[in-house]
Structure formats: C-alpha cells, structure tokens
C-alpha cells in the first residue's frame, strides 16, 4: 500500500513538473514573439517618421521653387535650400 501511494505521488509530481515546464517554454516563446513584434513596430515607426520628413522637405523644396519661378525673387529659394540640406 505504501509503495502504491509513493508511486502515485511521484507520478503526480512528474506530471506537474512537465506541465510547468511546458508552460515555461510557451511563456518564453510568447515573450520572444512579443519582443519581435515590438521591435518591428519600432522600426516601422522610424521608417514612417523618416518618410514624413522626406515628404515635408519635398513640399518645402517645391514651394520654394514655385515661389521663385512665379516671382523671380531669390528669397523664395531659402526654403528650397533649407530642405535640400536635410
């Protein structure tokens, strides 16, 4: 009877440890996927910010060029030169 009880305790303990091990592995993989997604989001955000700055610089260049072509005043080229330096 004692051997039967010890065997059941050992089996229960082993099953519990296996479940905990599987949960640990699952948690680790989930954390890795979350970190990968976070890094991807950070990269996408940086790309979007850079693209927005490029578009703004292009608009400034076009506006300055348009102002110069319409008026012939070189003061309108200042936004063009500022934007082209970025």
mmCIF file of C-alpha atoms in Angstrom:
data_model
loop_
_atom_site.group_PDB
_atom_site.id
_atom_site.type_symbol
_atom_site.label_atom_id
_atom_site.label_comp_id
_atom_site.label_asym_id
_atom_site.label_seq_id
_atom_site.Cartn_x
_atom_site.Cartn_y
_atom_site.Cartn_z
ATOM 1 C CA UNK A 1 0.000 0.000 0.000
ATOM 2 C CA UNK A 2 2.823 2.379 0.882
ATOM 3 C CA UNK A 3 4.578 1.717 -2.449
ATOM 4 C CA UNK A 4 1.348 2.405 -4.350
ATOM 5 C CA UNK A 5 0.898 5.761 -2.573
ATOM 6 C CA UNK A 6 4.531 6.794 -3.194
ATOM 7 C CA UNK A 7 4.209 5.866 -6.858
ATOM 8 C CA UNK A 8 1.054 7.982 -7.233
ATOM 9 C CA UNK A 9 2.755 10.959 -5.564
ATOM 10 C CA UNK A 10 5.771 10.576 -7.845
ATOM 11 C CA UNK A 11 3.551 10.374 -10.943
ATOM 12 C CA UNK A 12 1.569 13.433 -9.821
ATOM 13 C CA UNK A 13 4.757 15.365 -9.132
ATOM 14 C CA UNK A 14 6.219 14.367 -12.516
ATOM 15 C CA UNK A 15 3.073 15.409 -14.375
ATOM 16 C CA UNK A 16 3.018 18.723 -12.502
ATOM 17 C CA UNK A 17 6.651 19.400 -13.358
ATOM 18 C CA UNK A 18 6.065 18.553 -17.032
ATOM 19 C CA UNK A 19 3.095 20.926 -17.153
ATOM 20 C CA UNK A 20 5.174 23.668 -15.533
ATOM 21 C CA UNK A 21 7.999 23.033 -18.000
ATOM 22 C CA UNK A 22 5.599 23.250 -20.944
ATOM 23 C CA UNK A 23 4.121 26.481 -19.561
ATOM 24 C CA UNK A 24 7.615 27.911 -19.173
ATOM 25 C CA UNK A 25 8.513 27.044 -22.757
ATOM 26 C CA UNK A 26 5.236 28.509 -24.016
ATOM 27 C CA UNK A 27 5.800 31.686 -21.991
ATOM 28 C CA UNK A 28 9.337 32.031 -23.333
ATOM 29 C CA UNK A 29 8.207 31.690 -26.946
ATOM 30 C CA UNK A 30 5.329 34.113 -26.392
ATOM 31 C CA UNK A 31 7.703 36.649 -24.865
ATOM 32 C CA UNK A 32 10.083 36.282 -27.816
ATOM 33 C CA UNK A 33 7.248 36.858 -30.297
ATOM 34 C CA UNK A 34 6.112 39.904 -28.331
ATOM 35 C CA UNK A 35 9.630 41.344 -28.356
ATOM 36 C CA UNK A 36 9.937 40.696 -32.104
ATOM 37 C CA UNK A 37 6.615 42.437 -32.720
ATOM 38 C CA UNK A 38 7.704 45.370 -30.567
ATOM 39 C CA UNK A 39 10.980 45.698 -32.479
ATOM 40 C CA UNK A 40 9.105 45.560 -35.775
ATOM 41 C CA UNK A 41 6.716 48.277 -34.598
ATOM 42 C CA UNK A 42 9.631 50.472 -33.516
ATOM 43 C CA UNK A 43 11.307 50.027 -36.900
ATOM 44 C CA UNK A 44 8.065 50.778 -38.754
ATOM 45 C CA UNK A 45 7.582 53.915 -36.672
ATOM 46 C CA UNK A 46 11.101 55.121 -37.502
ATOM 47 C CA UNK A 47 10.541 54.463 -41.204
ATOM 48 C CA UNK A 48 7.244 56.370 -41.129
ATOM 49 C CA UNK A 49 8.863 59.333 -39.358
ATOM 50 C CA UNK A 50 11.672 59.416 -41.905
ATOM 51 C CA UNK A 51 9.184 59.235 -44.772
ATOM 52 C CA UNK A 52 7.185 62.112 -43.277
ATOM 53 C CA UNK A 53 10.330 64.234 -43.003
ATOM 54 C CA UNK A 54 11.224 63.473 -46.628
ATOM 55 C CA UNK A 55 7.740 64.443 -47.805
ATOM 56 C CA UNK A 56 7.873 67.673 -45.787
ATOM 57 C CA UNK A 57 11.282 68.516 -47.255
ATOM 58 C CA UNK A 58 9.989 67.839 -50.761
ATOM 59 C CA UNK A 59 6.975 70.078 -50.193
ATOM 60 C CA UNK A 60 9.244 72.854 -48.883
ATOM 61 C CA UNK A 61 11.507 72.481 -51.917
ATOM 62 C CA UNK A 62 8.574 72.555 -54.334
ATOM 63 C CA UNK A 63 7.034 75.577 -52.611
ATOM 64 C CA UNK A 64 10.301 77.497 -52.695
ATOM 65 C CA UNK A 65 10.918 76.607 -56.319
ATOM 66 C CA UNK A 66 7.376 77.554 -57.295
ATOM 67 C CA UNK A 67 7.640 80.890 -55.483
ATOM 68 C CA UNK A 68 10.919 81.674 -57.220
ATOM 69 C CA UNK A 69 9.603 80.710 -60.654
ATOM 70 C CA UNK A 70 6.474 82.825 -60.244
ATOM 71 C CA UNK A 71 8.091 85.930 -58.735
ATOM 72 C CA UNK A 72 11.753 85.656 -59.685
ATOM 73 C CA UNK A 73 12.650 86.665 -56.121
ATOM 74 C CA UNK A 74 15.519 84.636 -54.718
ATOM 75 C CA UNK A 75 14.126 84.932 -51.182
ATOM 76 C CA UNK A 76 11.713 82.167 -52.143
ATOM 77 C CA UNK A 77 14.652 79.810 -52.689
ATOM 78 C CA UNK A 78 15.508 79.822 -48.973
ATOM 79 C CA UNK A 79 13.013 77.011 -48.162
ATOM 80 C CA UNK A 80 14.385 75.132 -51.182
ATOM 81 C CA UNK A 81 17.959 75.355 -49.920
ATOM 82 C CA UNK A 82 16.948 74.563 -46.333
ATOM 83 C CA UNK A 83 15.024 71.491 -47.421
ATOM 84 C CA UNK A 84 17.748 70.284 -49.772
ATOM 85 C CA UNK A 85 20.305 70.376 -46.943
ATOM 86 C CA UNK A 86 18.297 67.810 -44.984
#
